[in-house]
């Protein structure tokens, strides 16, 4: 029997319309499906089960990622660019590390970092005053820490524990954009997009900070639409200092060329691609 090596891999993707989210689905194309097909094509795995393929996160349609991660097992030495040649340019592997047997990318993650990019030119935000921006920052401070985030998530019949610890909630102004950063070990379905939606409501005066705090009361479920998915980026997944992820220069250059090209051709997503181009 051939000896196998377990790998942790970082990858990026752009949430194009043709993909129905990152998670595999029987009838629709997905990011995971493309990666699995590439691993099979290049003879790294035969099946998902045989290769112990485990993805660390799931994102909705139109959401992008810079530092998503998955783990798998193979008897072949991993060469990232070899896999990338079997992937479309909107998806790419760019860093890897060998990890112990039994390692699962989803469960070993220490924290997940998301960014949400919001244009001030949006009709709802076109005339924000400094006072309103300060109110949005106060809402961010309220979100930090341990809370019941049921009212900031998409409700499910078999609802999981909705208490989460948010380690970082930060709002930054950059040119004509507002960028939010959220870090936690894990997030609920649509949690970030719903937090952003309610932060916006506070900023434009549709919700007071006191009413914002009431959303932590899980006895009264409140239904509303989340912020649009296009501005959301899975920025990074942190695994601590135990593993040294080695970046592949050729793979990163492939990523930078793709983002640079798209930045020139898609002005509306210019800031998103500029953020994705940043290594840290």
Coordinates of C-alpha atoms in Angstrom, one line a residue:
X1 CA 0.0 0.0 0.0
X2 CA 1.4 3.4 -1.0
X3 CA 2.2 5.9 1.8
X4 CA 0.0 8.9 1.8
X5 CA 0.6 12.5 2.7
X6 CA -2.1 14.7 4.2
X7 CA -2.2 18.3 2.9
X8 CA -3.8 21.6 3.9
X9 CA -4.3 23.8 0.9
X10 CA -5.3 27.5 0.6
X11 CA -7.2 28.6 -2.5
X12 CA -9.0 31.6 -3.9
X13 CA -12.1 31.9 -6.1
X14 CA -14.4 34.5 -7.5
X15 CA -18.1 33.9 -7.0
X16 CA -19.2 34.2 -10.6
X17 CA -22.8 33.8 -11.5
X18 CA -22.3 30.4 -13.1
X19 CA -21.4 28.9 -9.7
X20 CA -24.2 28.0 -7.3
X21 CA -22.1 28.7 -4.2
X22 CA -19.0 26.9 -3.1
X23 CA -20.6 23.7 -1.8
X24 CA -21.0 20.6 -4.1
X25 CA -24.5 20.2 -5.5
X26 CA -25.8 17.4 -7.6
X27 CA -27.4 19.4 -10.4
X28 CA -25.4 22.7 -10.4
X29 CA -21.8 23.7 -10.9
X30 CA -19.9 24.7 -7.7
X31 CA -16.4 25.7 -6.6
X32 CA -15.8 22.5 -4.7
X33 CA -16.8 20.4 -7.8
X34 CA -14.2 22.1 -9.9
X35 CA -11.4 21.5 -7.4
X36 CA -12.4 17.8 -7.0
X37 CA -12.5 17.4 -10.7
X38 CA -9.0 18.9 -11.0
X39 CA -7.6 16.7 -8.3
X40 CA -9.0 13.6 -10.1
X41 CA -7.8 14.8 -13.5
X42 CA -4.2 15.2 -12.2
X43 CA -4.4 11.8 -10.4
X44 CA -4.2 13.1 -6.9
X45 CA -7.3 11.3 -5.8
X46 CA -9.8 8.8 -7.2
X47 CA -12.8 9.7 -5.1
X48 CA -13.6 12.2 -2.4
X49 CA -13.9 9.5 0.2
X50 CA -10.6 7.8 -0.8
X51 CA -8.8 11.2 -0.8
X52 CA -10.5 12.3 2.5
X53 CA -11.3 15.7 0.9
X54 CA -12.6 18.1 3.5
X55 CA -13.5 21.8 2.8
X56 CA -13.2 24.2 5.7
X57 CA -16.1 26.5 4.7
X58 CA -19.2 27.0 2.6
X59 CA -20.2 30.3 0.9
X60 CA -23.3 31.3 -0.9
X61 CA -23.6 32.2 -4.6
X62 CA -21.7 35.3 -5.7
X63 CA -19.4 35.3 -2.5
X64 CA -15.7 35.3 -3.3
X65 CA -12.7 34.0 -1.3
X66 CA -9.0 34.8 -1.0
X67 CA -8.0 32.4 1.7
X68 CA -10.4 29.4 1.6
X69 CA -9.0 26.0 2.6
X70 CA -9.4 22.3 2.2
X71 CA -7.5 19.2 3.3
X72 CA -7.0 15.9 1.5
X73 CA -4.8 12.8 1.4
X74 CA -2.7 11.6 -1.6
X75 CA 0.1 9.3 -2.4
X76 CA 1.4 11.8 -5.0
X77 CA 3.6 14.8 -4.2
X78 CA 1.5 17.9 -4.4
X79 CA 2.4 20.5 -7.1
X80 CA -0.1 23.4 -6.9
X81 CA 0.4 24.7 -10.4
X82 CA -0.2 21.2 -11.8
X83 CA -3.7 21.3 -10.2
X84 CA -4.2 24.9 -11.3
X85 CA -3.7 23.9 -15.0
X86 CA -6.9 21.9 -14.7
X87 CA -8.8 24.8 -13.1
X88 CA -10.5 27.8 -14.6
X89 CA -8.6 31.1 -13.7
X90 CA -11.3 32.3 -11.3
X91 CA -10.2 29.4 -9.0
X92 CA -6.7 28.7 -7.9
X93 CA -4.6 26.9 -5.2
X94 CA -1.8 29.1 -3.9
X95 CA -0.3 27.7 -0.6
X96 CA 0.0 24.3 1.1
X97 CA 1.4 22.5 4.1
X98 CA 1.7 18.8 5.1
X99 CA -0.5 18.0 8.1
X100 CA -0.9 15.0 10.4
X101 CA -3.1 12.1 9.6
X102 CA -6.7 12.7 10.7
X103 CA -6.5 16.4 10.0
X104 CA -9.7 18.0 8.8
X105 CA -9.6 21.5 7.5
X106 CA -13.1 22.4 8.7
X107 CA -12.7 21.3 12.3
X108 CA -9.1 22.3 12.9
X109 CA -9.6 25.9 11.9
X110 CA -8.8 28.4 14.7
X111 CA -10.7 31.3 13.2
X112 CA -12.3 32.6 10.0
X113 CA -11.8 36.1 8.7
X114 CA -14.3 37.7 6.3
X115 CA -14.4 41.1 4.7
X116 CA -17.4 42.9 3.4
X117 CA -16.9 45.8 0.9
X118 CA -19.7 48.4 0.6
X119 CA -19.8 51.2 -1.9
X120 CA -20.8 54.6 -0.5
X121 CA -22.3 55.4 -3.9
X122 CA -25.1 52.9 -3.1
X123 CA -28.4 54.7 -3.1
X124 CA -28.9 53.9 0.6
X125 CA -25.5 55.3 1.6
X126 CA -25.1 58.2 -0.8
X127 CA -25.4 61.0 1.7
X128 CA -24.0 59.6 5.0
X129 CA -22.8 62.2 7.5
X130 CA -20.0 61.7 10.0
X131 CA -22.5 61.3 12.7
X132 CA -24.2 58.4 10.9
X133 CA -20.8 56.8 10.2
X134 CA -20.0 57.0 13.9
X135 CA -23.3 55.3 14.7
X136 CA -22.3 52.4 12.3
X137 CA -19.0 52.1 14.2
X138 CA -20.9 52.0 17.5
X139 CA -23.0 49.2 16.1
X140 CA -19.8 47.3 15.2
X141 CA -18.6 47.6 18.8
X142 CA -21.9 46.3 20.1
X143 CA -21.5 43.1 17.9
X144 CA -18.1 42.2 19.3
X145 CA -18.0 39.5 22.0
X146 CA -20.3 36.7 22.9
X147 CA -24.0 37.0 21.8
X148 CA -26.9 35.0 20.6
X149 CA -26.9 35.8 16.8
X150 CA -30.1 34.0 15.9
X151 CA -31.6 37.3 14.6
X152 CA -28.5 37.8 12.5
X153 CA -28.8 34.4 10.7
X154 CA -30.9 32.6 8.2
X155 CA -33.4 30.5 10.3
X156 CA -33.3 26.8 9.9
X157 CA -35.7 24.1 11.2
X158 CA -32.9 22.2 12.9
X159 CA -31.2 25.4 14.2
X160 CA -27.8 24.9 15.7
X161 CA -26.5 26.7 18.7
X162 CA -26.7 30.4 17.7
X163 CA -24.4 31.8 20.4
X164 CA -21.1 32.9 18.8
X165 CA -18.0 34.8 19.9
X166 CA -16.9 37.6 17.6
X167 CA -13.2 38.4 18.1
X168 CA -13.1 41.3 15.7
X169 CA -15.7 43.6 14.2
X170 CA -14.1 46.6 12.5
X171 CA -15.2 49.2 10.0
X172 CA -12.8 51.2 7.8
X173 CA -13.4 53.9 5.3
X174 CA -11.2 53.6 2.2
X175 CA -11.8 56.2 -0.6
X176 CA -15.5 55.8 -1.7
X177 CA -15.8 52.4 0.1
X178 CA -16.6 51.1 3.6
X179 CA -14.8 47.8 4.5
X180 CA -16.0 45.7 7.3
X181 CA -13.8 43.0 9.0
X182 CA -15.3 40.1 11.0
X183 CA -13.2 37.4 12.7
X184 CA -14.7 34.4 14.7
X185 CA -14.0 30.7 15.0
X186 CA -17.2 30.1 13.0
X187 CA -20.3 32.0 11.7
X188 CA -23.9 31.1 11.2
X189 CA -25.6 31.0 7.7
X190 CA -25.8 34.5 6.3
X191 CA -24.6 36.0 9.6
X192 CA -22.2 38.5 8.2
X193 CA -24.5 39.7 5.5
X194 CA -27.3 40.2 8.0
X195 CA -25.0 42.0 10.4
X196 CA -23.9 44.3 7.6
X197 CA -27.6 44.9 6.7
X198 CA -28.5 46.0 10.2
X199 CA -25.3 48.2 10.6
X200 CA -26.5 50.0 7.4
X201 CA -30.0 50.4 8.9
X202 CA -28.4 52.1 11.9
X203 CA -26.3 54.3 9.7
X204 CA -29.2 55.6 7.6
X205 CA -31.4 56.1 10.6
X206 CA -33.9 53.2 10.0
X207 CA -32.8 51.6 13.3
X208 CA -31.6 53.0 16.6
X209 CA -28.7 51.6 18.5
X210 CA -31.1 50.5 21.3
X211 CA -33.3 48.6 18.8
X212 CA -30.1 47.1 17.3
X213 CA -29.2 45.6 20.8
X214 CA -32.7 44.1 20.9
X215 CA -31.8 41.8 18.0
X216 CA -29.8 39.8 20.5
X217 CA -33.0 38.7 22.1
X218 CA -33.5 35.3 20.5
X219 CA -37.1 34.8 21.9
X220 CA -38.4 37.1 19.2
X221 CA -37.2 36.1 15.7
X222 CA -37.1 38.9 13.2
X223 CA -37.1 38.2 9.4
X224 CA -35.4 40.5 6.9
X225 CA -33.3 40.4 3.8
X226 CA -29.5 40.2 4.2
X227 CA -27.0 42.5 2.4
X228 CA -26.1 41.5 -1.1
X229 CA -23.6 38.6 -1.4
X230 CA -21.3 40.3 -4.0
X231 CA -19.4 42.3 -1.4
X232 CA -18.5 39.4 0.8
X233 CA -15.0 37.9 0.7
X234 CA -13.8 34.9 2.8
X235 CA -10.4 36.6 3.5
X236 CA -8.6 33.9 5.4
X237 CA -8.8 30.8 7.6
X238 CA -6.3 30.7 10.4
X239 CA -4.8 27.4 11.6
X240 CA -2.4 28.9 14.2
X241 CA 1.4 28.5 14.2
X242 CA 1.5 24.7 14.2
X243 CA 1.6 24.5 10.4
X244 CA 3.8 26.5 8.0
X245 CA 1.8 27.1 4.8
X246 CA 4.3 27.5 1.9
X247 CA 3.2 29.9 -0.8
X248 CA 3.8 29.0 -4.4
X249 CA 5.2 32.0 -6.3
X250 CA 4.0 30.8 -9.7
X251 CA 0.4 30.1 -8.4
X252 CA 0.3 33.6 -6.7
X253 CA 1.4 35.3 -9.9
X254 CA -1.4 33.5 -11.7
X255 CA -3.8 34.8 -9.1
X256 CA -2.5 38.3 -9.3
X257 CA -2.6 38.4 -13.1
X258 CA -6.2 37.2 -13.0
X259 CA -7.3 39.7 -10.4
X260 CA -5.4 42.5 -12.2
X261 CA -7.1 41.7 -15.5
X262 CA -10.5 41.6 -13.8
X263 CA -9.9 44.8 -12.0
X264 CA -9.4 46.6 -15.3
X265 CA -12.5 45.1 -16.9
X266 CA -14.9 45.3 -14.0
X267 CA -14.9 48.7 -12.5
X268 CA -17.8 48.0 -10.2
X269 CA -15.7 45.3 -8.5
X270 CA -12.5 47.2 -8.6
X271 CA -12.1 47.5 -4.9
X272 CA -13.0 43.9 -4.3
X273 CA -10.2 42.8 -6.6
X274 CA -7.8 45.3 -5.1
X275 CA -8.5 43.8 -1.7
X276 CA -8.0 40.3 -3.1
X277 CA -4.6 41.3 -4.6
X278 CA -3.3 42.1 -1.1
X279 CA -1.3 39.2 0.3
X280 CA -2.1 40.1 3.9

